[in-house]
């Protein structure tokens, strides 16, 4: 807590004078481009590895970056439906990471999870094993937990497609779904490439390939702030 409090004081002194105008503008509403679904893990820092600013990302974080199928969990359902139907984001990213405690627990056997709540929540990641069975090359060379973590990203994207609003927006070309994986050891963000059947580092060339596949934004004025 001491570090947090000192951080606020430092923010007031050094950063606030420069960002007050930006936040005052954001107070009128938000129009983020993307929704990010990431793990609660303190080491996953999307504002650092994706160089984002306030207002860029609509974020939901939970243990294991899990999206239960539509209608199963009110919190996740509300967040996804708000992002898609109200904010009308262009992209949803599911971001997993290496050394994930949740995926470690899944690898060790979900039935051995220490608390009932965690055990029940982790059931929504069971589909990661089915993904690995379908894609045996996924995460080749990684630990079992890290392979499950990569499989889990794809499993949660499948769960997103159980949301009628997501399915319709994807079918209409208004929404793109992406799988990212943050590797702590390499401090590197990998993105899933369906053609390669694996996660590939997002260097300049890969970023350009991903951008080239994105739908061309409409020529209409900027999206309304919500
Ligand atoms: Zn995690």
mmCIF file with all atom_site columns, C-alpha atoms and ligand atoms in Angstrom:
data_model
loop_
_atom_site.group_PDB
_atom_site.id
_atom_site.type_symbol
_atom_site.label_atom_id
_atom_site.label_alt_id
_atom_site.label_comp_id
_atom_site.label_asym_id
_atom_site.label_entity_id
_atom_site.label_seq_id
_atom_site.pdbx_PDB_ins_code
_atom_site.Cartn_x
_atom_site.Cartn_y
_atom_site.Cartn_z
_atom_site.occupancy
_atom_site.B_iso_or_equiv
_atom_site.pdbx_formal_charge
_atom_site.auth_seq_id
_atom_site.auth_comp_id
_atom_site.auth_asym_id
_atom_site.auth_atom_id
_atom_site.pdbx_PDB_model_num
ATOM   1   C  CA  . UNK A 1 1   ? 0.000   0.000   0.000   1.00 0.00 ? 1   UNK A CA  1
ATOM   2   C  CA  . UNK A 1 2   ? 2.876   2.378   0.735   1.00 0.00 ? 2   UNK A CA  1
ATOM   3   C  CA  . UNK A 1 3   ? 4.083   2.043   -2.858  1.00 0.00 ? 3   UNK A CA  1
ATOM   4   C  CA  . UNK A 1 4   ? 0.571   2.699   -4.187  1.00 0.00 ? 4   UNK A CA  1
ATOM   5   C  CA  . UNK A 1 5   ? 0.142   5.819   -2.044  1.00 0.00 ? 5   UNK A CA  1
ATOM   6   C  CA  . UNK A 1 6   ? 3.561   7.138   -3.013  1.00 0.00 ? 6   UNK A CA  1
ATOM   7   C  CA  . UNK A 1 7   ? 2.593   6.419   -6.616  1.00 0.00 ? 7   UNK A CA  1
ATOM   8   C  CA  . UNK A 1 8   ? -0.544  8.559   -6.347  1.00 0.00 ? 8   UNK A CA  1
ATOM   9   C  CA  . UNK A 1 9   ? 1.453   11.423  -4.871  1.00 0.00 ? 9   UNK A CA  1
ATOM   10  C  CA  . UNK A 1 10  ? 3.995   11.090  -7.688  1.00 0.00 ? 10  UNK A CA  1
ATOM   11  C  CA  . UNK A 1 11  ? 1.172   11.020  -10.258 1.00 0.00 ? 11  UNK A CA  1
ATOM   12  C  CA  . UNK A 1 12  ? -0.316  14.215  -8.801  1.00 0.00 ? 12  UNK A CA  1
ATOM   13  C  CA  . UNK A 1 13  ? 3.019   15.958  -8.892  1.00 0.00 ? 13  UNK A CA  1
ATOM   14  C  CA  . UNK A 1 14  ? 4.483   14.778  -12.192 1.00 0.00 ? 14  UNK A CA  1
ATOM   15  C  CA  . UNK A 1 15  ? 1.819   13.307  -14.475 1.00 0.00 ? 15  UNK A CA  1
ATOM   16  C  CA  . UNK A 1 16  ? -1.519  14.941  -13.588 1.00 0.00 ? 16  UNK A CA  1
ATOM   17  C  CA  . UNK A 1 17  ? -0.648  18.387  -14.982 1.00 0.00 ? 17  UNK A CA  1
ATOM   18  C  CA  . UNK A 1 18  ? 0.045   16.774  -18.370 1.00 0.00 ? 18  UNK A CA  1
ATOM   19  C  CA  . UNK A 1 19  ? -3.020  14.490  -18.534 1.00 0.00 ? 19  UNK A CA  1
ATOM   20  C  CA  . UNK A 1 20  ? -5.783  16.585  -16.992 1.00 0.00 ? 20  UNK A CA  1
ATOM   21  C  CA  . UNK A 1 21  ? -6.984  17.770  -20.375 1.00 0.00 ? 21  UNK A CA  1
ATOM   22  C  CA  . UNK A 1 22  ? -7.091  14.250  -21.773 1.00 0.00 ? 22  UNK A CA  1
ATOM   23  C  CA  . UNK A 1 23  ? -9.057  12.912  -18.807 1.00 0.00 ? 23  UNK A CA  1
ATOM   24  C  CA  . UNK A 1 24  ? -11.469 15.871  -18.953 1.00 0.00 ? 24  UNK A CA  1
ATOM   25  C  CA  . UNK A 1 25  ? -12.189 14.908  -22.573 1.00 0.00 ? 25  UNK A CA  1
ATOM   26  C  CA  . UNK A 1 26  ? -12.602 11.244  -21.596 1.00 0.00 ? 26  UNK A CA  1
ATOM   27  C  CA  . UNK A 1 27  ? -15.057 12.310  -18.899 1.00 0.00 ? 27  UNK A CA  1
ATOM   28  C  CA  . UNK A 1 28  ? -17.488 13.087  -21.733 1.00 0.00 ? 28  UNK A CA  1
ATOM   29  C  CA  . UNK A 1 29  ? -17.479 9.418   -22.749 1.00 0.00 ? 29  UNK A CA  1
ATOM   30  C  CA  . UNK A 1 30  ? -15.378 6.507   -23.948 1.00 0.00 ? 30  UNK A CA  1
ATOM   31  C  CA  . UNK A 1 31  ? -14.949 5.051   -27.422 1.00 0.00 ? 31  UNK A CA  1
ATOM   32  C  CA  . UNK A 1 32  ? -12.319 2.331   -27.041 1.00 0.00 ? 32  UNK A CA  1
ATOM   33  C  CA  . UNK A 1 33  ? -11.287 0.412   -30.152 1.00 0.00 ? 33  UNK A CA  1
ATOM   34  C  CA  . UNK A 1 34  ? -10.893 -2.915  -28.424 1.00 0.00 ? 34  UNK A CA  1
ATOM   35  C  CA  . UNK A 1 35  ? -11.950 -5.076  -25.515 1.00 0.00 ? 35  UNK A CA  1
ATOM   36  C  CA  . UNK A 1 36  ? -9.204  -6.953  -23.719 1.00 0.00 ? 36  UNK A CA  1
ATOM   37  C  CA  . UNK A 1 37  ? -9.936  -10.069 -21.669 1.00 0.00 ? 37  UNK A CA  1
ATOM   38  C  CA  . UNK A 1 38  ? -6.850  -10.830 -19.611 1.00 0.00 ? 38  UNK A CA  1
ATOM   39  C  CA  . UNK A 1 39  ? -5.782  -12.722 -16.508 1.00 0.00 ? 39  UNK A CA  1
ATOM   40  C  CA  . UNK A 1 40  ? -5.814  -10.919 -13.141 1.00 0.00 ? 40  UNK A CA  1
ATOM   41  C  CA  . UNK A 1 41  ? -2.150  -11.859 -12.699 1.00 0.00 ? 41  UNK A CA  1
ATOM   42  C  CA  . UNK A 1 42  ? -0.163  -8.815  -11.543 1.00 0.00 ? 42  UNK A CA  1
ATOM   43  C  CA  . UNK A 1 43  ? 2.599   -9.519  -14.052 1.00 0.00 ? 43  UNK A CA  1
ATOM   44  C  CA  . UNK A 1 44  ? 0.335   -9.107  -17.076 1.00 0.00 ? 44  UNK A CA  1
ATOM   45  C  CA  . UNK A 1 45  ? 0.559   -5.398  -17.870 1.00 0.00 ? 45  UNK A CA  1
ATOM   46  C  CA  . UNK A 1 46  ? -1.213  -4.594  -21.158 1.00 0.00 ? 46  UNK A CA  1
ATOM   47  C  CA  . UNK A 1 47  ? -0.716  -0.856  -20.722 1.00 0.00 ? 47  UNK A CA  1
ATOM   48  C  CA  . UNK A 1 48  ? 3.032   -1.583  -20.807 1.00 0.00 ? 48  UNK A CA  1
ATOM   49  C  CA  . UNK A 1 49  ? 3.309   -4.256  -23.492 1.00 0.00 ? 49  UNK A CA  1
ATOM   50  C  CA  . UNK A 1 50  ? 0.727   -2.704  -25.837 1.00 0.00 ? 50  UNK A CA  1
ATOM   51  C  CA  . UNK A 1 51  ? 1.679   0.897   -25.022 1.00 0.00 ? 51  UNK A CA  1
ATOM   52  C  CA  . UNK A 1 52  ? -1.946  1.869   -24.438 1.00 0.00 ? 52  UNK A CA  1
ATOM   53  C  CA  . UNK A 1 53  ? -3.323  5.158   -23.137 1.00 0.00 ? 53  UNK A CA  1
ATOM   54  C  CA  . UNK A 1 54  ? -6.416  5.845   -21.026 1.00 0.00 ? 54  UNK A CA  1
ATOM   55  C  CA  . UNK A 1 55  ? -9.497  5.374   -23.193 1.00 0.00 ? 55  UNK A CA  1
ATOM   56  C  CA  . UNK A 1 56  ? -7.908  2.846   -25.563 1.00 0.00 ? 56  UNK A CA  1
ATOM   57  C  CA  . UNK A 1 57  ? -9.047  -0.445  -24.022 1.00 0.00 ? 57  UNK A CA  1
ATOM   58  C  CA  . UNK A 1 58  ? -12.210 -1.746  -22.391 1.00 0.00 ? 58  UNK A CA  1
ATOM   59  C  CA  . UNK A 1 59  ? -10.800 -4.343  -20.019 1.00 0.00 ? 59  UNK A CA  1
ATOM   60  C  CA  . UNK A 1 60  ? -12.130 -7.282  -18.079 1.00 0.00 ? 60  UNK A CA  1
ATOM   61  C  CA  . UNK A 1 61  ? -9.705  -9.353  -16.043 1.00 0.00 ? 61  UNK A CA  1
ATOM   62  C  CA  . UNK A 1 62  ? -10.267 -12.526 -14.086 1.00 0.00 ? 62  UNK A CA  1
ATOM   63  C  CA  . UNK A 1 63  ? -8.363  -15.585 -12.934 1.00 0.00 ? 63  UNK A CA  1
ATOM   64  C  CA  . UNK A 1 64  ? -7.281  -17.414 -16.077 1.00 0.00 ? 64  UNK A CA  1
ATOM   65  C  CA  . UNK A 1 65  ? -8.696  -14.930 -18.658 1.00 0.00 ? 65  UNK A CA  1
ATOM   66  C  CA  . UNK A 1 66  ? -11.840 -17.024 -18.860 1.00 0.00 ? 66  UNK A CA  1
ATOM   67  C  CA  . UNK A 1 67  ? -15.082 -16.296 -20.704 1.00 0.00 ? 67  UNK A CA  1
ATOM   68  C  CA  . UNK A 1 68  ? -17.788 -18.722 -19.590 1.00 0.00 ? 68  UNK A CA  1
ATOM   69  C  CA  . UNK A 1 69  ? -20.221 -19.515 -22.416 1.00 0.00 ? 69  UNK A CA  1
ATOM   70  C  CA  . UNK A 1 70  ? -23.035 -17.023 -22.965 1.00 0.00 ? 70  UNK A CA  1
ATOM   71  C  CA  . UNK A 1 71  ? -25.434 -16.617 -20.066 1.00 0.00 ? 71  UNK A CA  1
ATOM   72  C  CA  . UNK A 1 72  ? -23.422 -18.688 -17.572 1.00 0.00 ? 72  UNK A CA  1
ATOM   73  C  CA  . UNK A 1 73  ? -21.762 -15.820 -15.686 1.00 0.00 ? 73  UNK A CA  1
ATOM   74  C  CA  . UNK A 1 74  ? -23.568 -12.482 -15.371 1.00 0.00 ? 74  UNK A CA  1
ATOM   75  C  CA  . UNK A 1 75  ? -20.367 -10.472 -14.880 1.00 0.00 ? 75  UNK A CA  1
ATOM   76  C  CA  . UNK A 1 76  ? -18.649 -11.717 -18.015 1.00 0.00 ? 76  UNK A CA  1
ATOM   77  C  CA  . UNK A 1 77  ? -21.858 -11.667 -20.050 1.00 0.00 ? 77  UNK A CA  1
ATOM   78  C  CA  . UNK A 1 78  ? -22.494 -8.045  -19.048 1.00 0.00 ? 78  UNK A CA  1
ATOM   79  C  CA  . UNK A 1 79  ? -18.946 -6.984  -19.956 1.00 0.00 ? 79  UNK A CA  1
ATOM   80  C  CA  . UNK A 1 80  ? -18.924 -8.689  -23.360 1.00 0.00 ? 80  UNK A CA  1
ATOM   81  C  CA  . UNK A 1 81  ? -22.416 -7.513  -24.301 1.00 0.00 ? 81  UNK A CA  1
ATOM   82  C  CA  . UNK A 1 82  ? -21.634 -3.940  -23.230 1.00 0.00 ? 82  UNK A CA  1
ATOM   83  C  CA  . UNK A 1 83  ? -18.450 -3.966  -25.326 1.00 0.00 ? 83  UNK A CA  1
ATOM   84  C  CA  . UNK A 1 84  ? -20.139 -5.388  -28.411 1.00 0.00 ? 84  UNK A CA  1
ATOM   85  C  CA  . UNK A 1 85  ? -23.627 -3.879  -28.314 1.00 0.00 ? 85  UNK A CA  1
ATOM   86  C  CA  . UNK A 1 86  ? -23.029 -0.497  -26.648 1.00 0.00 ? 86  UNK A CA  1
ATOM   87  C  CA  . UNK A 1 87  ? -19.377 0.415   -27.210 1.00 0.00 ? 87  UNK A CA  1
ATOM   88  C  CA  . UNK A 1 88  ? -19.364 -1.391  -30.573 1.00 0.00 ? 88  UNK A CA  1
ATOM   89  C  CA  . UNK A 1 89  ? -15.685 -2.290  -30.272 1.00 0.00 ? 89  UNK A CA  1
ATOM   90  C  CA  . UNK A 1 90  ? -13.939 -3.437  -33.452 1.00 0.00 ? 90  UNK A CA  1
ATOM   91  C  CA  . UNK A 1 91  ? -11.855 -6.126  -31.769 1.00 0.00 ? 91  UNK A CA  1
ATOM   92  C  CA  . UNK A 1 92  ? -11.861 -8.432  -28.758 1.00 0.00 ? 92  UNK A CA  1
ATOM   93  C  CA  . UNK A 1 93  ? -8.542  -9.824  -27.567 1.00 0.00 ? 93  UNK A CA  1
ATOM   94  C  CA  . UNK A 1 94  ? -8.263  -12.803 -25.228 1.00 0.00 ? 94  UNK A CA  1
ATOM   95  C  CA  . UNK A 1 95  ? -4.820  -12.580 -23.638 1.00 0.00 ? 95  UNK A CA  1
ATOM   96  C  CA  . UNK A 1 96  ? -3.257  -15.474 -21.761 1.00 0.00 ? 96  UNK A CA  1
ATOM   97  C  CA  . UNK A 1 97  ? 0.234   -15.641 -20.355 1.00 0.00 ? 97  UNK A CA  1
ATOM   98  C  CA  . UNK A 1 98  ? 3.059   -17.952 -19.361 1.00 0.00 ? 98  UNK A CA  1
ATOM   99  C  CA  . UNK A 1 99  ? 3.459   -19.144 -15.768 1.00 0.00 ? 99  UNK A CA  1
ATOM   100 C  CA  . UNK A 1 100 ? -0.294  -18.675 -15.172 1.00 0.00 ? 100 UNK A CA  1
ATOM   101 C  CA  . UNK A 1 101 ? -1.296  -19.969 -11.727 1.00 0.00 ? 101 UNK A CA  1
ATOM   102 C  CA  . UNK A 1 102 ? -4.755  -20.935 -12.972 1.00 0.00 ? 102 UNK A CA  1
ATOM   103 C  CA  . UNK A 1 103 ? -3.346  -22.963 -15.841 1.00 0.00 ? 103 UNK A CA  1
ATOM   104 C  CA  . UNK A 1 104 ? -0.829  -24.537 -13.464 1.00 0.00 ? 104 UNK A CA  1
ATOM   105 C  CA  . UNK A 1 105 ? -3.752  -25.679 -11.323 1.00 0.00 ? 105 UNK A CA  1
ATOM   106 C  CA  . UNK A 1 106 ? -5.512  -27.035 -14.404 1.00 0.00 ? 106 UNK A CA  1
ATOM   107 C  CA  . UNK A 1 107 ? -2.368  -28.951 -15.392 1.00 0.00 ? 107 UNK A CA  1
ATOM   108 C  CA  . UNK A 1 108 ? -2.058  -30.372 -11.868 1.00 0.00 ? 108 UNK A CA  1
ATOM   109 C  CA  . UNK A 1 109 ? -5.680  -31.577 -11.954 1.00 0.00 ? 109 UNK A CA  1
ATOM   110 C  CA  . UNK A 1 110 ? -8.676  -29.346 -11.414 1.00 0.00 ? 110 UNK A CA  1
ATOM   111 C  CA  . UNK A 1 111 ? -10.091 -31.665 -8.740  1.00 0.00 ? 111 UNK A CA  1
ATOM   112 C  CA  . UNK A 1 112 ? -7.103  -30.746 -6.549  1.00 0.00 ? 112 UNK A CA  1
ATOM   113 C  CA  . UNK A 1 113 ? -7.847  -27.017 -6.668  1.00 0.00 ? 113 UNK A CA  1
ATOM   114 C  CA  . UNK A 1 114 ? -7.755  -25.591 -3.171  1.00 0.00 ? 114 UNK A CA  1
ATOM   115 C  CA  . UNK A 1 115 ? -11.057 -23.678 -3.018  1.00 0.00 ? 115 UNK A CA  1
ATOM   116 C  CA  . UNK A 1 116 ? -14.529 -24.640 -4.330  1.00 0.00 ? 116 UNK A CA  1
ATOM   117 C  CA  . UNK A 1 117 ? -14.957 -21.304 -6.078  1.00 0.00 ? 117 UNK A CA  1
ATOM   118 C  CA  . UNK A 1 118 ? -11.695 -21.683 -7.960  1.00 0.00 ? 118 UNK A CA  1
ATOM   119 C  CA  . UNK A 1 119 ? -12.468 -25.306 -8.831  1.00 0.00 ? 119 UNK A CA  1
ATOM   120 C  CA  . UNK A 1 120 ? -15.824 -24.331 -10.290 1.00 0.00 ? 120 UNK A CA  1
ATOM   121 C  CA  . UNK A 1 121 ? -14.415 -21.348 -12.186 1.00 0.00 ? 121 UNK A CA  1
ATOM   122 C  CA  . UNK A 1 122 ? -11.600 -23.435 -13.653 1.00 0.00 ? 122 UNK A CA  1
ATOM   123 C  CA  . UNK A 1 123 ? -14.142 -25.833 -15.168 1.00 0.00 ? 123 UNK A CA  1
ATOM   124 C  CA  . UNK A 1 124 ? -14.688 -23.174 -17.833 1.00 0.00 ? 124 UNK A CA  1
ATOM   125 C  CA  . UNK A 1 125 ? -11.085 -23.766 -18.932 1.00 0.00 ? 125 UNK A CA  1
ATOM   126 C  CA  . UNK A 1 126 ? -11.475 -27.531 -19.387 1.00 0.00 ? 126 UNK A CA  1
ATOM   127 C  CA  . UNK A 1 127 ? -12.022 -26.977 -23.106 1.00 0.00 ? 127 UNK A CA  1
ATOM   128 C  CA  . UNK A 1 128 ? -8.330  -26.051 -23.340 1.00 0.00 ? 128 UNK A CA  1
ATOM   129 C  CA  . UNK A 1 129 ? -7.544  -29.770 -23.333 1.00 0.00 ? 129 UNK A CA  1
ATOM   130 C  CA  . UNK A 1 130 ? -9.872  -30.379 -26.272 1.00 0.00 ? 130 UNK A CA  1
ATOM   131 C  CA  . UNK A 1 131 ? -8.152  -27.547 -28.159 1.00 0.00 ? 131 UNK A CA  1
ATOM   132 C  CA  . UNK A 1 132 ? -4.761  -29.184 -27.578 1.00 0.00 ? 132 UNK A CA  1
ATOM   133 C  CA  . UNK A 1 133 ? -6.118  -32.525 -28.777 1.00 0.00 ? 133 UNK A CA  1
ATOM   134 C  CA  . UNK A 1 134 ? -7.270  -30.848 -31.989 1.00 0.00 ? 134 UNK A CA  1
ATOM   135 C  CA  . UNK A 1 135 ? -3.974  -28.906 -32.348 1.00 0.00 ? 135 UNK A CA  1
ATOM   136 C  CA  . UNK A 1 136 ? -1.246  -31.237 -31.070 1.00 0.00 ? 136 UNK A CA  1
ATOM   137 C  CA  . UNK A 1 137 ? 1.492   -28.872 -32.286 1.00 0.00 ? 137 UNK A CA  1
ATOM   138 C  CA  . UNK A 1 138 ? 0.193   -25.938 -30.237 1.00 0.00 ? 138 UNK A CA  1
ATOM   139 C  CA  . UNK A 1 139 ? 2.770   -24.767 -27.722 1.00 0.00 ? 139 UNK A CA  1
ATOM   140 C  CA  . UNK A 1 140 ? 5.215   -27.474 -28.710 1.00 0.00 ? 140 UNK A CA  1
ATOM   141 C  CA  . UNK A 1 141 ? 8.235   -27.369 -26.390 1.00 0.00 ? 141 UNK A CA  1
ATOM   142 C  CA  . UNK A 1 142 ? 6.421   -25.452 -23.646 1.00 0.00 ? 142 UNK A CA  1
ATOM   143 C  CA  . UNK A 1 143 ? 5.478   -26.777 -20.208 1.00 0.00 ? 143 UNK A CA  1
ATOM   144 C  CA  . UNK A 1 144 ? 2.112   -28.530 -19.860 1.00 0.00 ? 144 UNK A CA  1
ATOM   145 C  CA  . UNK A 1 145 ? 0.712   -25.496 -18.020 1.00 0.00 ? 145 UNK A CA  1
ATOM   146 C  CA  . UNK A 1 146 ? 1.877   -23.103 -20.733 1.00 0.00 ? 146 UNK A CA  1
ATOM   147 C  CA  . UNK A 1 147 ? 0.470   -25.363 -23.471 1.00 0.00 ? 147 UNK A CA  1
ATOM   148 C  CA  . UNK A 1 148 ? -2.855  -25.402 -21.624 1.00 0.00 ? 148 UNK A CA  1
ATOM   149 C  CA  . UNK A 1 149 ? -2.616  -21.621 -21.293 1.00 0.00 ? 149 UNK A CA  1
ATOM   150 C  CA  . UNK A 1 150 ? -2.319  -21.278 -25.078 1.00 0.00 ? 150 UNK A CA  1
ATOM   151 C  CA  . UNK A 1 151 ? -5.118  -23.797 -25.618 1.00 0.00 ? 151 UNK A CA  1
ATOM   152 C  CA  . UNK A 1 152 ? -7.213  -21.884 -23.109 1.00 0.00 ? 152 UNK A CA  1
ATOM   153 C  CA  . UNK A 1 153 ? -6.928  -18.674 -25.124 1.00 0.00 ? 153 UNK A CA  1
ATOM   154 C  CA  . UNK A 1 154 ? -8.433  -20.443 -28.139 1.00 0.00 ? 154 UNK A CA  1
ATOM   155 C  CA  . UNK A 1 155 ? -11.065 -22.182 -25.984 1.00 0.00 ? 155 UNK A CA  1
ATOM   156 C  CA  . UNK A 1 156 ? -12.204 -18.816 -24.616 1.00 0.00 ? 156 UNK A CA  1
ATOM   157 C  CA  . UNK A 1 157 ? -12.450 -17.407 -28.142 1.00 0.00 ? 157 UNK A CA  1
ATOM   158 C  CA  . UNK A 1 158 ? -14.755 -20.355 -28.921 1.00 0.00 ? 158 UNK A CA  1
ATOM   159 C  CA  . UNK A 1 159 ? -16.797 -19.407 -25.839 1.00 0.00 ? 159 UNK A CA  1
ATOM   160 C  CA  . UNK A 1 160 ? -17.053 -15.820 -27.091 1.00 0.00 ? 160 UNK A CA  1
ATOM   161 C  CA  . UNK A 1 161 ? -18.698 -17.160 -30.242 1.00 0.00 ? 161 UNK A CA  1
ATOM   162 C  CA  . UNK A 1 162 ? -21.518 -18.596 -28.093 1.00 0.00 ? 162 UNK A CA  1
ATOM   163 C  CA  . UNK A 1 163 ? -22.630 -14.975 -27.519 1.00 0.00 ? 163 UNK A CA  1
ATOM   164 C  CA  . UNK A 1 164 ? -25.276 -14.198 -30.163 1.00 0.00 ? 164 UNK A CA  1
ATOM   165 C  CA  . UNK A 1 165 ? -24.094 -10.554 -30.334 1.00 0.00 ? 165 UNK A CA  1
ATOM   166 C  CA  . UNK A 1 166 ? -20.478 -11.625 -30.899 1.00 0.00 ? 166 UNK A CA  1
ATOM   167 C  CA  . UNK A 1 167 ? -21.391 -14.256 -33.470 1.00 0.00 ? 167 UNK A CA  1
ATOM   168 C  CA  . UNK A 1 168 ? -23.540 -11.803 -35.437 1.00 0.00 ? 168 UNK A CA  1
ATOM   169 C  CA  . UNK A 1 169 ? -20.928 -9.016  -35.346 1.00 0.00 ? 169 UNK A CA  1
ATOM   170 C  CA  . UNK A 1 170 ? -18.157 -11.387 -36.464 1.00 0.00 ? 170 UNK A CA  1
ATOM   171 C  CA  . UNK A 1 171 ? -20.345 -12.759 -39.285 1.00 0.00 ? 171 UNK A CA  1
ATOM   172 C  CA  . UNK A 1 172 ? -21.091 -9.191  -40.416 1.00 0.00 ? 172 UNK A CA  1
ATOM   173 C  CA  . UNK A 1 173 ? -17.386 -8.283  -40.426 1.00 0.00 ? 173 UNK A CA  1
ATOM   174 C  CA  . UNK A 1 174 ? -17.859 -5.664  -37.697 1.00 0.00 ? 174 UNK A CA  1
ATOM   175 C  CA  . UNK A 1 175 ? -15.842 -7.509  -35.061 1.00 0.00 ? 175 UNK A CA  1
ATOM   176 C  CA  . UNK A 1 176 ? -12.569 -9.442  -35.076 1.00 0.00 ? 176 UNK A CA  1
ATOM   177 C  CA  . UNK A 1 177 ? -11.452 -11.866 -32.372 1.00 0.00 ? 177 UNK A CA  1
ATOM   178 C  CA  . UNK A 1 178 ? -7.784  -12.251 -31.481 1.00 0.00 ? 178 UNK A CA  1
ATOM   179 C  CA  . UNK A 1 179 ? -5.729  -14.561 -29.265 1.00 0.00 ? 179 UNK A CA  1
ATOM   180 C  CA  . UNK A 1 180 ? -2.625  -13.143 -27.601 1.00 0.00 ? 180 UNK A CA  1
ATOM   181 C  CA  . UNK A 1 181 ? -0.183  -14.770 -25.234 1.00 0.00 ? 181 UNK A CA  1
ATOM   182 C  CA  . UNK A 1 182 ? 2.284   -12.833 -23.082 1.00 0.00 ? 182 UNK A CA  1
ATOM   183 C  CA  . UNK A 1 183 ? 5.492   -14.735 -22.419 1.00 0.00 ? 183 UNK A CA  1
ATOM   184 C  CA  . UNK A 1 184 ? 7.027   -13.423 -19.201 1.00 0.00 ? 184 UNK A CA  1
ATOM   185 C  CA  . UNK A 1 185 ? 10.440  -15.027 -19.774 1.00 0.00 ? 185 UNK A CA  1
ATOM   186 C  CA  . UNK A 1 186 ? 10.844  -13.325 -23.142 1.00 0.00 ? 186 UNK A CA  1
ATOM   187 C  CA  . UNK A 1 187 ? 8.762   -10.210 -22.311 1.00 0.00 ? 187 UNK A CA  1
ATOM   188 C  CA  . UNK A 1 188 ? 7.165   -10.884 -25.689 1.00 0.00 ? 188 UNK A CA  1
ATOM   189 C  CA  . UNK A 1 189 ? 3.569   -10.795 -26.940 1.00 0.00 ? 189 UNK A CA  1
ATOM   190 C  CA  . UNK A 1 190 ? 2.662   -13.633 -29.307 1.00 0.00 ? 190 UNK A CA  1
ATOM   191 C  CA  . UNK A 1 191 ? -0.509  -13.663 -31.409 1.00 0.00 ? 191 UNK A CA  1
ATOM   192 C  CA  . UNK A 1 192 ? -2.224  -16.798 -32.665 1.00 0.00 ? 192 UNK A CA  1
ATOM   193 C  CA  . UNK A 1 193 ? -1.856  -17.416 -36.374 1.00 0.00 ? 193 UNK A CA  1
ATOM   194 C  CA  . UNK A 1 194 ? -4.486  -19.852 -37.623 1.00 0.00 ? 194 UNK A CA  1
ATOM   195 C  CA  . UNK A 1 195 ? -2.514  -20.708 -40.783 1.00 0.00 ? 195 UNK A CA  1
ATOM   196 C  CA  . UNK A 1 196 ? 0.595   -21.601 -38.789 1.00 0.00 ? 196 UNK A CA  1
ATOM   197 C  CA  . UNK A 1 197 ? -1.466  -23.247 -36.024 1.00 0.00 ? 197 UNK A CA  1
ATOM   198 C  CA  . UNK A 1 198 ? 0.630   -21.567 -33.356 1.00 0.00 ? 198 UNK A CA  1
ATOM   199 C  CA  . UNK A 1 199 ? 1.335   -18.334 -31.499 1.00 0.00 ? 199 UNK A CA  1
ATOM   200 C  CA  . UNK A 1 200 ? 3.861   -16.105 -33.274 1.00 0.00 ? 200 UNK A CA  1
ATOM   201 C  CA  . UNK A 1 201 ? 5.713   -13.056 -31.830 1.00 0.00 ? 201 UNK A CA  1
ATOM   202 C  CA  . UNK A 1 202 ? 4.168   -9.731  -32.820 1.00 0.00 ? 202 UNK A CA  1
ATOM   203 C  CA  . UNK A 1 203 ? 7.167   -8.099  -34.451 1.00 0.00 ? 203 UNK A CA  1
ATOM   204 C  CA  . UNK A 1 204 ? 6.825   -5.360  -37.073 1.00 0.00 ? 204 UNK A CA  1
ATOM   205 C  CA  . UNK A 1 205 ? 6.225   -7.778  -39.955 1.00 0.00 ? 205 UNK A CA  1
ATOM   206 C  CA  . UNK A 1 206 ? 3.663   -9.839  -38.054 1.00 0.00 ? 206 UNK A CA  1
ATOM   207 C  CA  . UNK A 1 207 ? 1.860   -6.704  -36.863 1.00 0.00 ? 207 UNK A CA  1
ATOM   208 C  CA  . UNK A 1 208 ? 1.569   -5.551  -40.477 1.00 0.00 ? 208 UNK A CA  1
ATOM   209 C  CA  . UNK A 1 209 ? 0.161   -8.946  -41.541 1.00 0.00 ? 209 UNK A CA  1
ATOM   210 C  CA  . UNK A 1 210 ? -2.474  -8.765  -38.798 1.00 0.00 ? 210 UNK A CA  1
ATOM   211 C  CA  . UNK A 1 211 ? -3.361  -5.185  -39.728 1.00 0.00 ? 211 UNK A CA  1
ATOM   212 C  CA  . UNK A 1 212 ? -3.734  -6.148  -43.387 1.00 0.00 ? 212 UNK A CA  1
ATOM   213 C  CA  . UNK A 1 213 ? -6.409  -8.699  -42.422 1.00 0.00 ? 213 UNK A CA  1
ATOM   214 C  CA  . UNK A 1 214 ? -8.484  -6.231  -40.408 1.00 0.00 ? 214 UNK A CA  1
ATOM   215 C  CA  . UNK A 1 215 ? -11.647 -4.938  -42.058 1.00 0.00 ? 215 UNK A CA  1
ATOM   216 C  CA  . UNK A 1 216 ? -11.340 -1.487  -43.587 1.00 0.00 ? 216 UNK A CA  1
ATOM   217 C  CA  . UNK A 1 217 ? -12.995 0.996   -41.192 1.00 0.00 ? 217 UNK A CA  1
ATOM   218 C  CA  . UNK A 1 218 ? -16.088 2.728   -42.591 1.00 0.00 ? 218 UNK A CA  1
ATOM   219 C  CA  . UNK A 1 219 ? -15.668 6.269   -43.848 1.00 0.00 ? 219 UNK A CA  1
ATOM   220 C  CA  . UNK A 1 220 ? -18.368 7.457   -41.419 1.00 0.00 ? 220 UNK A CA  1
ATOM   221 C  CA  . UNK A 1 221 ? -17.501 9.869   -38.584 1.00 0.00 ? 221 UNK A CA  1
ATOM   222 C  CA  . UNK A 1 222 ? -15.815 8.573   -35.443 1.00 0.00 ? 222 UNK A CA  1
ATOM   223 C  CA  . UNK A 1 223 ? -17.849 6.278   -33.230 1.00 0.00 ? 223 UNK A CA  1
ATOM   224 C  CA  . UNK A 1 224 ? -20.077 7.954   -30.686 1.00 0.00 ? 224 UNK A CA  1
ATOM   225 C  CA  . UNK A 1 225 ? -18.664 8.158   -27.185 1.00 0.00 ? 225 UNK A CA  1
ATOM   226 C  CA  . UNK A 1 226 ? -20.550 6.211   -24.534 1.00 0.00 ? 226 UNK A CA  1
HETATM 227 ZN ZN1 . LIG B 2 .   ? -2.907  -16.113 -15.121 1.00 0.00 ? 1   LIG B ZN1 1
#
